[in-house]
CSV table of C-alpha atoms in Angstrom, one decimal:
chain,number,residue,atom,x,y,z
A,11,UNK,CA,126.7,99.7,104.6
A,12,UNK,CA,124.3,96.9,104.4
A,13,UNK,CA,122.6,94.8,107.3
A,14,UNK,CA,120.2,92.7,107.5
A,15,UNK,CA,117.4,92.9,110.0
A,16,UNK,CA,116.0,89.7,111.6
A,17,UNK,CA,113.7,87.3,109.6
A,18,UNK,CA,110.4,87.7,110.0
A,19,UNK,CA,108.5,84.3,109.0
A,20,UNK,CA,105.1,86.2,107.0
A,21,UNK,CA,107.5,88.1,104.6
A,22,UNK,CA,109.7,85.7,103.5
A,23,UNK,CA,107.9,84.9,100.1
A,24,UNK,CA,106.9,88.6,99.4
A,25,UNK,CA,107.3,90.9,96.5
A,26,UNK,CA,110.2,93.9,97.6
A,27,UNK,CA,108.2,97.2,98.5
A,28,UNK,CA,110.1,99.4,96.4
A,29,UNK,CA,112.9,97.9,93.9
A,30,UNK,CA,114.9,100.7,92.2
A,31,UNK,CA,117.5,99.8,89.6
A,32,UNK,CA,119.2,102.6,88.0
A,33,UNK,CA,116.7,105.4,89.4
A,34,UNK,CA,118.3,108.9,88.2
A,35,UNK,CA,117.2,112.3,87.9
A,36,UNK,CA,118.2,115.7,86.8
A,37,UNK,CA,116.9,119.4,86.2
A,38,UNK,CA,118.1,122.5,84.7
A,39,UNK,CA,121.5,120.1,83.8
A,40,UNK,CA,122.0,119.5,87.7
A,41,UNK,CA,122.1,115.9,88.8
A,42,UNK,CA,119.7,115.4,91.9
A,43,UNK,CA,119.5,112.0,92.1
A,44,UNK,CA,122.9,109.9,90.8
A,45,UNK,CA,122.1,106.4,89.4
A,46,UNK,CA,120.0,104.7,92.8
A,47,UNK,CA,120.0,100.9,93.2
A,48,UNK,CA,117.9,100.4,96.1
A,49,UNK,CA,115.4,97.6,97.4
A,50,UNK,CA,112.9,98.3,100.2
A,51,UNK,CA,111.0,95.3,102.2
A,52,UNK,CA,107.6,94.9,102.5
A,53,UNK,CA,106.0,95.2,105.8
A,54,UNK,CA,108.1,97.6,107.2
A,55,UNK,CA,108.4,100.8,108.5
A,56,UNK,CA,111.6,102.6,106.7
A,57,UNK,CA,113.3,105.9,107.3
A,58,UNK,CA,114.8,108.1,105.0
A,59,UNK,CA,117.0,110.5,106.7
A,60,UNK,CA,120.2,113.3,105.9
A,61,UNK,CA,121.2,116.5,105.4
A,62,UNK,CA,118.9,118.9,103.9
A,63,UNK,CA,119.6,118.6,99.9
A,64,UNK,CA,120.8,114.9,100.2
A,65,UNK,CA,117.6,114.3,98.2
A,66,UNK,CA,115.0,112.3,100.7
A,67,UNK,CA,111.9,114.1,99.7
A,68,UNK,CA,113.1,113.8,95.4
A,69,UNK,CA,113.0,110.0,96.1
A,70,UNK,CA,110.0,110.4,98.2
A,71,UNK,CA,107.7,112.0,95.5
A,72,UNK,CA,109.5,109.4,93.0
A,73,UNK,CA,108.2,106.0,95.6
A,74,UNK,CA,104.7,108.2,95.3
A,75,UNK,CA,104.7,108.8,91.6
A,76,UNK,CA,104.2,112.2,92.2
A,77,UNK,CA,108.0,112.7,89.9
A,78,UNK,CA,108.9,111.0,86.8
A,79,UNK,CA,112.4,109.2,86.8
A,80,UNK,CA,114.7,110.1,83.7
A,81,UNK,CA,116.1,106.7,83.5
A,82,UNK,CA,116.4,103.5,85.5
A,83,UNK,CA,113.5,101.0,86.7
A,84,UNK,CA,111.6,101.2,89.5
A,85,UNK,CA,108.8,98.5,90.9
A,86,UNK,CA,106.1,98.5,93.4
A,87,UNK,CA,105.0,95.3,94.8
A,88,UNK,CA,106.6,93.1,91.4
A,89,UNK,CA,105.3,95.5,88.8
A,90,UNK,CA,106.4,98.6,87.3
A,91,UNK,CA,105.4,102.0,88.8
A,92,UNK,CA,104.2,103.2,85.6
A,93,UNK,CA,102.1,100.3,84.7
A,94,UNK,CA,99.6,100.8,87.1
A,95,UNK,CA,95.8,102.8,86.8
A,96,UNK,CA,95.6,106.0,88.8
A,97,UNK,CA,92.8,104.1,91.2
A,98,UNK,CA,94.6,101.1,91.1
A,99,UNK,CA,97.5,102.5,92.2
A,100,UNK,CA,95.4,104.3,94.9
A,101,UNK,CA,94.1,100.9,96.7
A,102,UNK,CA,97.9,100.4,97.6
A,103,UNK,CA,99.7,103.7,97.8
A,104,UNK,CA,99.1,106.4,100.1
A,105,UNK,CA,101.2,109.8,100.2
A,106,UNK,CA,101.1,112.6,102.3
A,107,UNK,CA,103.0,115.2,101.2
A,108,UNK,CA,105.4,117.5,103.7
A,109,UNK,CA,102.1,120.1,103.6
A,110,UNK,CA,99.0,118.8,102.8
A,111,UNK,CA,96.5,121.5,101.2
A,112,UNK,CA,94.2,123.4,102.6
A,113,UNK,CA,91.1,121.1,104.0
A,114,UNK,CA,88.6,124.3,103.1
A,115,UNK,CA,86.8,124.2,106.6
A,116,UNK,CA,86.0,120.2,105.9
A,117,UNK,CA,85.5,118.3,109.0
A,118,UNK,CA,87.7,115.5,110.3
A,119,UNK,CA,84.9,112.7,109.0
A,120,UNK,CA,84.6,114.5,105.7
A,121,UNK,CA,88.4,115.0,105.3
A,122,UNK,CA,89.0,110.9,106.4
A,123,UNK,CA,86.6,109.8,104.0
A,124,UNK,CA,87.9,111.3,101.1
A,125,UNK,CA,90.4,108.5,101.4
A,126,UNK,CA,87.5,106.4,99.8
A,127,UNK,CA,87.7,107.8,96.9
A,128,UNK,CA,90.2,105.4,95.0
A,129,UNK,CA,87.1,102.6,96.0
A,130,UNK,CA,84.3,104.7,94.7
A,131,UNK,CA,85.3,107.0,92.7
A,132,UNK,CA,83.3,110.7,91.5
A,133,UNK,CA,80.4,108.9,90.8
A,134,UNK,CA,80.2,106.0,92.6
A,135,UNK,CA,78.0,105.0,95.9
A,136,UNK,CA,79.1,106.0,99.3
A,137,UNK,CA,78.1,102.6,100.9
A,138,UNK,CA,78.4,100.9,104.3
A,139,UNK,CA,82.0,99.3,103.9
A,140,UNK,CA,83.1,103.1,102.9
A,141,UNK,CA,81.7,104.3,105.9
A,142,UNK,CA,82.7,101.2,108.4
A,143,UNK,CA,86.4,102.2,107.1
A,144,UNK,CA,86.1,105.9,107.8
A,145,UNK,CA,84.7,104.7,111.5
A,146,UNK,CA,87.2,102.5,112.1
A,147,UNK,CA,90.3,104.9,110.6
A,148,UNK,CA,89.1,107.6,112.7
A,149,UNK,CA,89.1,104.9,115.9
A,150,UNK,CA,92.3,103.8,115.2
A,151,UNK,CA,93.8,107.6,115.2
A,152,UNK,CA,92.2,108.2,118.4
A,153,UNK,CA,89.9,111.0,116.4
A,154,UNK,CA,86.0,110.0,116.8
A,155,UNK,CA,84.8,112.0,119.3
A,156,UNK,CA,86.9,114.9,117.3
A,157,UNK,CA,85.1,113.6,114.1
A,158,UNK,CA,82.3,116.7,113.3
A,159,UNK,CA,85.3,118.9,114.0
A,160,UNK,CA,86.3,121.3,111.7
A,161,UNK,CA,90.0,120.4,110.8
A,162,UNK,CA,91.7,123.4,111.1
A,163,UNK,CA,90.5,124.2,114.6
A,164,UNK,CA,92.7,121.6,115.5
A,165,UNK,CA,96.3,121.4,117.0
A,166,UNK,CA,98.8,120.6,114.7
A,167,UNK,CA,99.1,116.9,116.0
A,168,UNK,CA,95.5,116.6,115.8
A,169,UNK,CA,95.8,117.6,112.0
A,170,UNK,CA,98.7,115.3,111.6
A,171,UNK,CA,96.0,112.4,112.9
A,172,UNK,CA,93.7,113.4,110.9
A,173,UNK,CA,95.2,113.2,107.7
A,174,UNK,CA,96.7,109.9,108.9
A,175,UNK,CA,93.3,108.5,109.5
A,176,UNK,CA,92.3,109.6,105.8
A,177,UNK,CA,95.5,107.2,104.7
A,178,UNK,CA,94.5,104.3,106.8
A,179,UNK,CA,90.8,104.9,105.7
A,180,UNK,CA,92.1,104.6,102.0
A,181,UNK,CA,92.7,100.8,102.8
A,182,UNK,CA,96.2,100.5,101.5
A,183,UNK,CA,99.4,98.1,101.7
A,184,UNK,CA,102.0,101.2,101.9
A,185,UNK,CA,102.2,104.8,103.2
A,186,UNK,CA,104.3,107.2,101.9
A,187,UNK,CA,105.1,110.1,104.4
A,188,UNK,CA,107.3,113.4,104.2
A,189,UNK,CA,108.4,114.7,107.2
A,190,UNK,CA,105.1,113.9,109.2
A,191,UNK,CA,106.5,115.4,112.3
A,192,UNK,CA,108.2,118.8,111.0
A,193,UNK,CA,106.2,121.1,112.5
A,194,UNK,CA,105.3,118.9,115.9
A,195,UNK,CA,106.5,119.4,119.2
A,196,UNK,CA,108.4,116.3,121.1
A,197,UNK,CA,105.3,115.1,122.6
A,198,UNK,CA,103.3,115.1,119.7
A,199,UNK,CA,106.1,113.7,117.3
A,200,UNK,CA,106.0,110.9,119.5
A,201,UNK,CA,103.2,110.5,119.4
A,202,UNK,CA,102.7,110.4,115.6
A,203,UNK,CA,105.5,108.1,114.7
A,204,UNK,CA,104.3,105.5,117.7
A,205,UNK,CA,100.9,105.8,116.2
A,206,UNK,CA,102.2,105.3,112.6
A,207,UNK,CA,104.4,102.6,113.8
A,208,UNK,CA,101.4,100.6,115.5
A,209,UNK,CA,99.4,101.0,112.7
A,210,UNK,CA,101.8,99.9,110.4
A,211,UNK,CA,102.8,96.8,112.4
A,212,UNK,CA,99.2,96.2,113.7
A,213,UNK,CA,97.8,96.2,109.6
A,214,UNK,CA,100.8,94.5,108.0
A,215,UNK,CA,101.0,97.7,105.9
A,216,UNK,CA,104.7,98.9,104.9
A,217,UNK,CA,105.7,102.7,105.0
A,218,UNK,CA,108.1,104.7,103.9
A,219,UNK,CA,108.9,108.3,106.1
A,220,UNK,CA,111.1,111.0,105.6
A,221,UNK,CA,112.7,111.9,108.9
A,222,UNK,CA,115.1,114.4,110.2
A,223,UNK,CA,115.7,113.3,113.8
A,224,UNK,CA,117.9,110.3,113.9
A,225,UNK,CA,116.5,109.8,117.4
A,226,UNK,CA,113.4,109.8,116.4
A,227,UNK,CA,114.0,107.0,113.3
A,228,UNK,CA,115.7,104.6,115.3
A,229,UNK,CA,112.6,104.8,117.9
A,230,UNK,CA,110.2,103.9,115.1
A,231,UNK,CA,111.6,102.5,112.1
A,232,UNK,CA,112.7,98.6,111.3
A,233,UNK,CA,115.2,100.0,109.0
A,234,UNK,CA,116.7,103.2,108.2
A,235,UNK,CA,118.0,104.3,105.0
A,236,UNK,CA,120.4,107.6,104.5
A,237,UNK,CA,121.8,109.9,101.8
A,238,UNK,CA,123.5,112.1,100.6
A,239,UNK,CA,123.8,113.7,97.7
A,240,UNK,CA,121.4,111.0,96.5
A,241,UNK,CA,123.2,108.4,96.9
A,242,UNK,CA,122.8,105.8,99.5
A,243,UNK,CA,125.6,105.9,102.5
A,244,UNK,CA,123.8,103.7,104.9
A,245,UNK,CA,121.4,100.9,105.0
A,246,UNK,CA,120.3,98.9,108.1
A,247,UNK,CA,118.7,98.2,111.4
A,248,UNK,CA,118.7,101.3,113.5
A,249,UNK,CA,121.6,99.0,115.4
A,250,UNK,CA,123.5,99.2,112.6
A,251,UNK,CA,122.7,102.6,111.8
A,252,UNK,CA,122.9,104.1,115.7
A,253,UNK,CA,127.2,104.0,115.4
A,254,UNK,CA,129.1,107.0,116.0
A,255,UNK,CA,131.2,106.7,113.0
A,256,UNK,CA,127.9,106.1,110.8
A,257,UNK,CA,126.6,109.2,112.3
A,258,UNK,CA,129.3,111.3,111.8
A,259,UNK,CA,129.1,110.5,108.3
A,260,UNK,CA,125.8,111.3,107.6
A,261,UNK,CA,125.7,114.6,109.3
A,262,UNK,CA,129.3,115.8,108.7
A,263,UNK,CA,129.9,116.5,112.5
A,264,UNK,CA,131.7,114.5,115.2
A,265,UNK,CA,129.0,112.4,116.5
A,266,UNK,CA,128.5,110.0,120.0
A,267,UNK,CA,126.6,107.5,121.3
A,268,UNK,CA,125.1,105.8,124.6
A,269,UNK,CA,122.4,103.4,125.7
A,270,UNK,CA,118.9,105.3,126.6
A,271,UNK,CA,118.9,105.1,130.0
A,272,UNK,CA,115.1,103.4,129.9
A,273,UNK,CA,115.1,101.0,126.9
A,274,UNK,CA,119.2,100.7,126.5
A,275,UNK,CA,118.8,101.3,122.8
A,276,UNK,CA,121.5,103.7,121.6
A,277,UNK,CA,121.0,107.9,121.1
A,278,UNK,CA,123.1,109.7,119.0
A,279,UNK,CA,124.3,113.7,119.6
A,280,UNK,CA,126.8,115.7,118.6
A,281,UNK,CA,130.4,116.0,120.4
């Protein structure tokens, strides 16, 4: 099922996010991903949700180059995936995986600034731009007076900011996130996906975020994607998606809806 959300005047002439024609995968024999036609709008926040296995996180780590298709095309912004430079690709991509590595004791400035790196590189000068974007990622994630922290004496939203901040510092059109909020409480969750949301919106940056709660996607997203099995079973506005017989589809159990009491926006549970 296909809707389409509302126009929005500044992205009318724009390049597709993500176009994938044909996208497949397999290992060890087993098909993972099925033959994927999909296209993904720029400047917007999209959410990737279903079962586990219906194969969010394979298409994840193929948006962030981090897996090789075996066949079909896939685009970025109007140019092939694999055409572009490692740094390149850097200045306009951002991916955080579903557990970042070990940040070794760093502290939250050090660990935000290494999101510079694509616009410096190993050798190059740390200079005042590089610095005025660390300041200002760390401002807009709420982190400066946490900046000569050491990272992991954080809470675990605090991390979750943190390596958000190092994104933002890395100055890029999209973000690329999987399953941000896994290992959050409710508060915090909320607080992560508003945050990503506002940034998003706030920077004319797209993203791209691998959800479980379908609560949780609606609240955030402009437009929420699900599969299963790989394939795509539903594709629209979180209006369109937030129907009882959508929901049931996607998660194989009788499923209901009814206006949030505050904002009137639908919830889905199970019967």
């Amino acid at each position: 099922m296909t809707t389409a959300s509302g126009p929005v005047a500044s992205l009318t002439d724009r390049e597709p996010l993500f176009q994938l024609d044909g996208i497949s995968l397999e290992r060890q024999g087993r098909e993972i991903l099925p033959p994927l036609t999909l296209s993904l709008e720029a400047g917007r926040v999209h959410a990737l949700i279903g079962l586990n296995g219906s194969g969010k996180s394979t298409l994840l780590n193929i948006l962030a180059r981090q897996i090789r298709p075996d066949a079909g095309s896939l685009h970025f912004l109007g140019q092939r995936l694999t055409d572009y430079g490692g740094r390149e690709l850097a200045r306009l991509l951002a991916y955080m995986p579903q557990f970042p590595p070990s940040s070794d004791g760093m502290r939250v400035r050090d660990l935000v600034a290494l999101g510079r790196f694509a616009w410096h590189g190993t050798l190059g000068r740390f200079s005042h731009r590089d610095r005025d974007k660390v300041e200002d990622a760390l401002a807009a994630t709420g982190l400066t007076a946490m900046a000569d922290r050491v990272v992991d004496s954080l809470s675990g939203g605090e991390r979750q900011r943190a390596w958000l901040a190092m994104m933002i510092a890395q100055d890029t059109r999209c973000l690329l996130l999987d399953e941000p909020t896994s290992a959050l409480d409710i508060p915090h969750q909320v607080d992560m996906l508003e945050l990503l949301r506002d940034l998003a919106r706030s920077r004319d940056m797209s993203a791209v975020v691998v959800l479980h709660d379908i609560n949780m996607a609606a609240r955030v997203a402009d437009r929420i994607v699900a599969l299963e099995a790989g394939r795509v079973i539903a594709n629209g506005t979180p209006d369109a998606v937030m129907r009882a017989d959508v929901l049931s589809r996607i998660y194989r159990v009788e499923m209901h809806t009814m206006p949030h009491p505050a904002s009137g926006k639908p919830i889905g549970f199970p019967a």
